[in-house]
CSV table of C-alpha atoms in Angstrom, one decimal:
chain,number,residue,atom,x,y,z
A,984,PHE,CA,2.9,60.7,76.9
A,985,CYS,CA,1.3,62.4,74.4
A,986,VAL,CA,1.7,59.8,71.8
A,987,ALA,CA,0.4,57.3,74.6
A,988,VAL,CA,-2.7,59.6,75.2
A,989,VAL,CA,-3.7,59.8,71.4
A,990,SER,CA,-2.6,56.3,70.7
A,991,MET,CA,-5.0,55.0,73.8
A,992,TYR,CA,-7.7,57.0,72.4
A,993,SER,CA,-7.3,55.9,68.7
A,994,LYS,CA,-7.5,52.3,70.2
A,995,LEU,CA,-10.8,52.5,72.5
A,996,THR,CA,-12.7,55.1,70.4
A,997,GLY,CA,-11.4,54.0,66.6
A,998,SER,CA,-8.8,55.6,64.7
A,999,SER,CA,-11.0,58.3,63.1
A,1000,ASN,CA,-11.2,59.5,66.6
A,1001,SER,CA,-7.5,60.0,67.3
A,1002,VAL,CA,-8.6,63.7,66.8
A,1003,VAL,CA,-10.7,63.5,70.5
A,1004,GLY,CA,-7.3,62.2,72.2
A,1005,VAL,CA,-5.8,65.4,70.7
A,1006,THR,CA,-8.4,67.6,71.8
A,1007,VAL,CA,-8.5,65.9,75.4
A,1008,LEU,CA,-4.7,66.1,75.8
A,1009,LEU,CA,-4.5,69.9,74.8
A,1010,ALA,CA,-7.2,70.5,77.4
A,1011,VAL,CA,-5.5,68.6,80.2
A,1012,LEU,CA,-2.3,70.3,79.7
A,1013,VAL,CA,-3.8,73.5,79.7
A,1014,LEU,CA,-6.0,73.1,83.0
A,1015,ARG,CA,-3.4,71.6,84.9
A,1016,GLN,CA,-1.5,75.1,85.0
A,1017,ALA,CA,-4.0,77.7,84.1
A,1018,ASP,CA,-7.5,79.1,85.4
A,1019,PHE,CA,-10.7,80.8,84.2
A,1020,GLY,CA,-10.2,83.8,86.5
A,1021,ILE,CA,-13.3,83.1,88.3
A,1022,ARG,CA,-14.2,80.5,91.5
A,1023,THR,CA,-12.6,77.1,91.1
A,1024,THR,CA,-15.9,75.4,91.4
A,1025,HIS,CA,-17.3,77.8,88.6
A,1026,GLY,CA,-14.8,77.2,86.4
A,1027,LEU,CA,-16.2,73.4,86.4
A,1028,LEU,CA,-19.2,74.7,84.8
A,1029,SER,CA,-16.9,76.4,82.3
A,1030,ILE,CA,-15.4,72.9,81.5
A,1031,ALA,CA,-18.8,71.5,81.1
A,1032,GLY,CA,-19.8,74.0,78.6
A,1033,ILE,CA,-16.8,74.0,76.5
A,1034,PHE,CA,-17.0,70.1,76.2
A,1035,GLY,CA,-20.9,70.3,75.5
A,1036,ILE,CA,-19.9,72.7,72.5
A,1037,LEU,CA,-17.2,70.2,71.5
A,1038,MET,CA,-19.7,67.5,71.3
A,1039,ALA,CA,-22.4,69.2,69.4
A,1040,GLY,CA,-21.2,72.3,67.5
A,1041,PRO,CA,-18.6,70.4,65.2
A,1042,ARG,CA,-21.4,67.7,63.9
A,1043,LEU,CA,-24.0,70.3,63.7
A,1044,ALA,CA,-21.8,72.6,61.4
A,1045,ASN,CA,-21.1,69.7,59.3
A,1046,ILE,CA,-25.0,68.5,58.7
A,1047,VAL,CA,-26.1,72.0,57.7
A,1048,PRO,CA,-25.5,74.4,54.5
A,1049,PRO,CA,-22.6,76.7,54.6
A,1050,LEU,CA,-24.4,80.0,55.9
A,1051,ALA,CA,-25.9,78.2,58.2
A,1052,ALA,CA,-22.6,76.2,59.2
A,1053,PHE,CA,-21.1,79.8,59.4
A,1054,ALA,CA,-23.5,80.6,61.9
A,1055,VAL,CA,-23.1,77.7,64.0
A,1056,ASN,CA,-19.6,78.1,63.9
A,1057,ALA,CA,-19.7,81.6,65.0
A,1058,VAL,CA,-21.8,80.9,68.1
A,1059,CYS,CA,-19.7,78.2,69.1
A,1060,ILE,CA,-16.6,79.8,68.7
A,1061,LEU,CA,-17.7,83.1,70.6
A,1062,LEU,CA,-18.7,81.0,73.5
A,1063,LEU,CA,-15.6,78.9,73.5
A,1064,MET,CA,-13.9,82.5,73.9
A,1065,ILE,CA,-16.5,83.6,76.5
A,1066,LEU,CA,-15.9,80.7,78.6
A,1067,GLY,CA,-12.3,80.2,78.2
A,1068,CYS,CA,-10.1,83.1,77.6
A,1069,HIS,CA,-11.6,85.7,80.1
A,1070,ASN,CA,-7.9,86.1,81.5
A,1071,VAL,CA,-6.7,87.6,78.2
A,1072,ILE,CA,-3.0,87.7,79.3
A,1073,MET,CA,-2.9,83.6,79.6
A,1074,TYR,CA,-4.8,83.8,75.9
A,1075,GLN,CA,-2.2,81.1,74.4
A,1076,SER,CA,-3.4,78.5,76.9
A,1077,PHE,CA,-6.9,78.9,76.2
A,1078,LEU,CA,-6.5,79.0,72.3
A,1079,PRO,CA,-6.4,75.0,72.5
A,1080,PHE,CA,-10.3,75.0,73.1
A,1081,VAL,CA,-10.7,76.9,69.7
A,1082,LEU,CA,-8.2,74.6,67.9
A,1083,GLY,CA,-10.0,71.2,69.5
A,1084,TYR,CA,-13.1,72.8,68.0
A,1085,LEU,CA,-11.6,73.4,64.5
A,1086,LEU,CA,-9.9,69.8,64.3
A,1087,LEU,CA,-13.4,67.9,65.7
A,1088,LEU,CA,-15.0,70.0,62.5
A,1089,GLY,CA,-12.4,69.2,60.3
A,1090,TYR,CA,-12.3,65.1,61.1
A,1091,ASP,CA,-15.7,64.6,61.2
A,1092,VAL,CA,-17.6,61.2,62.1
A,1093,THR,CA,-21.1,60.0,62.1
A,1094,GLU,CA,-23.3,57.2,63.7
A,1095,LYS,CA,-21.4,54.7,65.8
A,1096,GLU,CA,-17.9,56.5,65.4
A,1097,TYR,CA,-19.8,59.7,66.6
A,1098,THR,CA,-21.3,58.0,69.8
A,1099,PHE,CA,-17.8,56.8,70.8
A,1100,ARG,CA,-16.7,60.4,69.7
A,1101,VAL,CA,-19.0,61.6,72.7
A,1102,ILE,CA,-18.1,59.0,75.1
A,1103,GLY,CA,-14.3,60.0,74.4
A,1104,LEU,CA,-15.3,63.7,75.0
A,1105,LEU,CA,-17.5,62.9,78.3
A,1106,VAL,CA,-14.3,60.9,79.8
A,1107,GLY,CA,-12.0,63.6,78.8
A,1108,MET,CA,-14.3,66.2,80.7
A,1109,VAL,CA,-14.5,64.5,83.6
A,1110,ILE,CA,-10.7,64.0,83.5
A,1111,CYS,CA,-10.0,67.7,83.0
A,1112,MET,CA,-12.2,68.9,85.8
A,1113,ILE,CA,-10.7,66.6,88.2
A,1114,VAL,CA,-7.2,68.0,87.4
A,1115,PHE,CA,-8.3,71.4,87.3
A,1116,TYR,CA,-10.0,71.2,90.8
A,1117,LYS,CA,-7.2,69.3,91.7
A,1118,ASN,CA,-4.6,72.0,91.0
A,1119,GLN,CA,-6.9,75.3,91.2
A,1120,ARG,CA,-8.9,74.5,94.3
A,1121,ASN,CA,-6.7,76.8,96.7
A,1122,ARG,CA,-7.1,79.8,94.4
A,1123,ALA,CA,-9.3,82.4,95.3
A,1124,TYR,CA,-11.2,84.6,93.1
A,1125,ARG,CA,-14.4,86.8,93.4
A,1126,ARG,CA,-15.7,86.6,89.8
A,1127,THR,CA,-18.5,84.0,89.1
A,1128,PHE,CA,-19.3,82.0,86.1
A,1129,LEU,CA,-21.9,84.6,85.2
A,1130,ASP,CA,-19.5,87.3,85.3
A,1131,LEU,CA,-18.0,85.7,82.2
A,1132,PHE,CA,-21.1,87.1,80.3
A,1133,ARG,CA,-22.0,90.4,82.1
A,1134,GLU,CA,-18.6,91.6,81.7
A,1135,PHE,CA,-19.1,91.1,77.7
A,1136,ASP,CA,-18.6,94.6,76.4
A,1137,LEU,CA,-17.8,95.5,72.8
A,1138,LYS,CA,-16.3,98.6,74.6
A,1139,SER,CA,-13.6,96.5,75.9
A,1140,ALA,CA,-10.6,95.4,74.0
A,1141,ARG,CA,-11.2,91.9,75.4
A,1142,SER,CA,-14.8,91.6,73.7
A,1143,ARG,CA,-13.8,92.9,70.3
A,1144,TRP,CA,-10.9,90.4,70.3
A,1145,TYR,CA,-13.5,87.8,70.8
A,1146,VAL,CA,-15.7,89.0,68.2
A,1147,LYS,CA,-12.9,89.7,65.7
A,1148,LEU,CA,-11.3,86.3,66.0
A,1149,THR,CA,-14.6,84.6,65.8
A,1150,LEU,CA,-16.0,86.3,62.9
A,1151,ILE,CA,-12.1,86.1,61.2
A,1152,VAL,CA,-12.2,82.2,61.8
A,1153,SER,CA,-15.8,81.5,60.7
A,1154,SER,CA,-15.5,83.7,57.3
A,1155,ALA,CA,-12.3,82.0,56.3
A,1156,MET,CA,-13.9,78.5,56.5
A,1157,LEU,CA,-17.1,79.8,55.0
A,1158,PHE,CA,-15.2,81.0,51.9
A,1159,MET,CA,-13.4,77.8,51.7
A,1160,ASN,CA,-16.8,75.8,51.9
A,1161,LEU,CA,-18.1,78.0,49.2
A,1162,LEU,CA,-15.3,77.5,46.9
A,1163,GLY,CA,-15.8,73.8,47.5
A,1164,LEU,CA,-12.2,73.1,48.9
A,1165,PRO,CA,-11.7,70.5,51.4
A,1166,ARG,CA,-10.4,70.7,55.0
A,1167,ALA,CA,-11.9,74.3,55.7
A,1168,MET,CA,-10.4,74.2,59.3
A,1169,TRP,CA,-7.0,74.5,58.0
A,1170,ALA,CA,-7.9,78.1,56.9
A,1171,GLY,CA,-9.5,78.5,60.2
A,1172,ILE,CA,-6.5,77.3,62.1
A,1173,ALA,CA,-4.2,79.7,60.2
A,1174,CYS,CA,-6.4,82.6,60.9
A,1175,MET,CA,-6.9,81.9,64.6
A,1176,SER,CA,-2.7,81.6,64.7
A,1177,VAL,CA,-2.1,85.4,63.5
A,1178,CYS,CA,-5.6,87.2,65.4
A,1179,LEU,CA,-4.0,87.8,68.6
A,1180,PRO,CA,-5.4,90.0,71.3
A,1181,PHE,CA,-2.1,92.0,71.5
A,1182,THR,CA,-0.9,93.4,68.1
A,1183,LYS,CA,2.8,93.8,68.8
A,1184,ARG,CA,2.9,90.1,69.2
A,1185,LEU,CA,1.9,89.3,65.9
């Protein structure tokens, strides 16, 4: 199934956009089981926000100088964490959104290929929304979409983890870019893999 999805995306959007298939596949696998800890209908807003970041963030970070790219990456990754990782206990389920961002960042495309990338992500967003709503519609939550931002507090362990992961991953890629090394995303992925919210799980 995984190979079929990625192959289909590669055929429809071009081989350079196979990473879009990987990103959408990861998102679908996550959203069929996990929730955002907020009302299901508001979770659809989170999905829209996440995919909006995936469409625009990596492209913007690739067209600006390294220091500006650091700022873009930091903002995008922090927003992905706030939108997707509110339930820290399920952090392993939602880190694939950050992984998808890093993959799209590392395998950048331009012009017509970028148009196909956006279309592919839009289709993936709709699929994710359908799967998410179908599987999570009967869950009841009091928290709303805005609570994701209201509850951001540097005094909390969750918010400190957001900031720690964001700065470590963004800084690693900045150093790679300043050194002129290719595929800075791999440094980001390596750092993301060990920057966990629960120290004992390292």
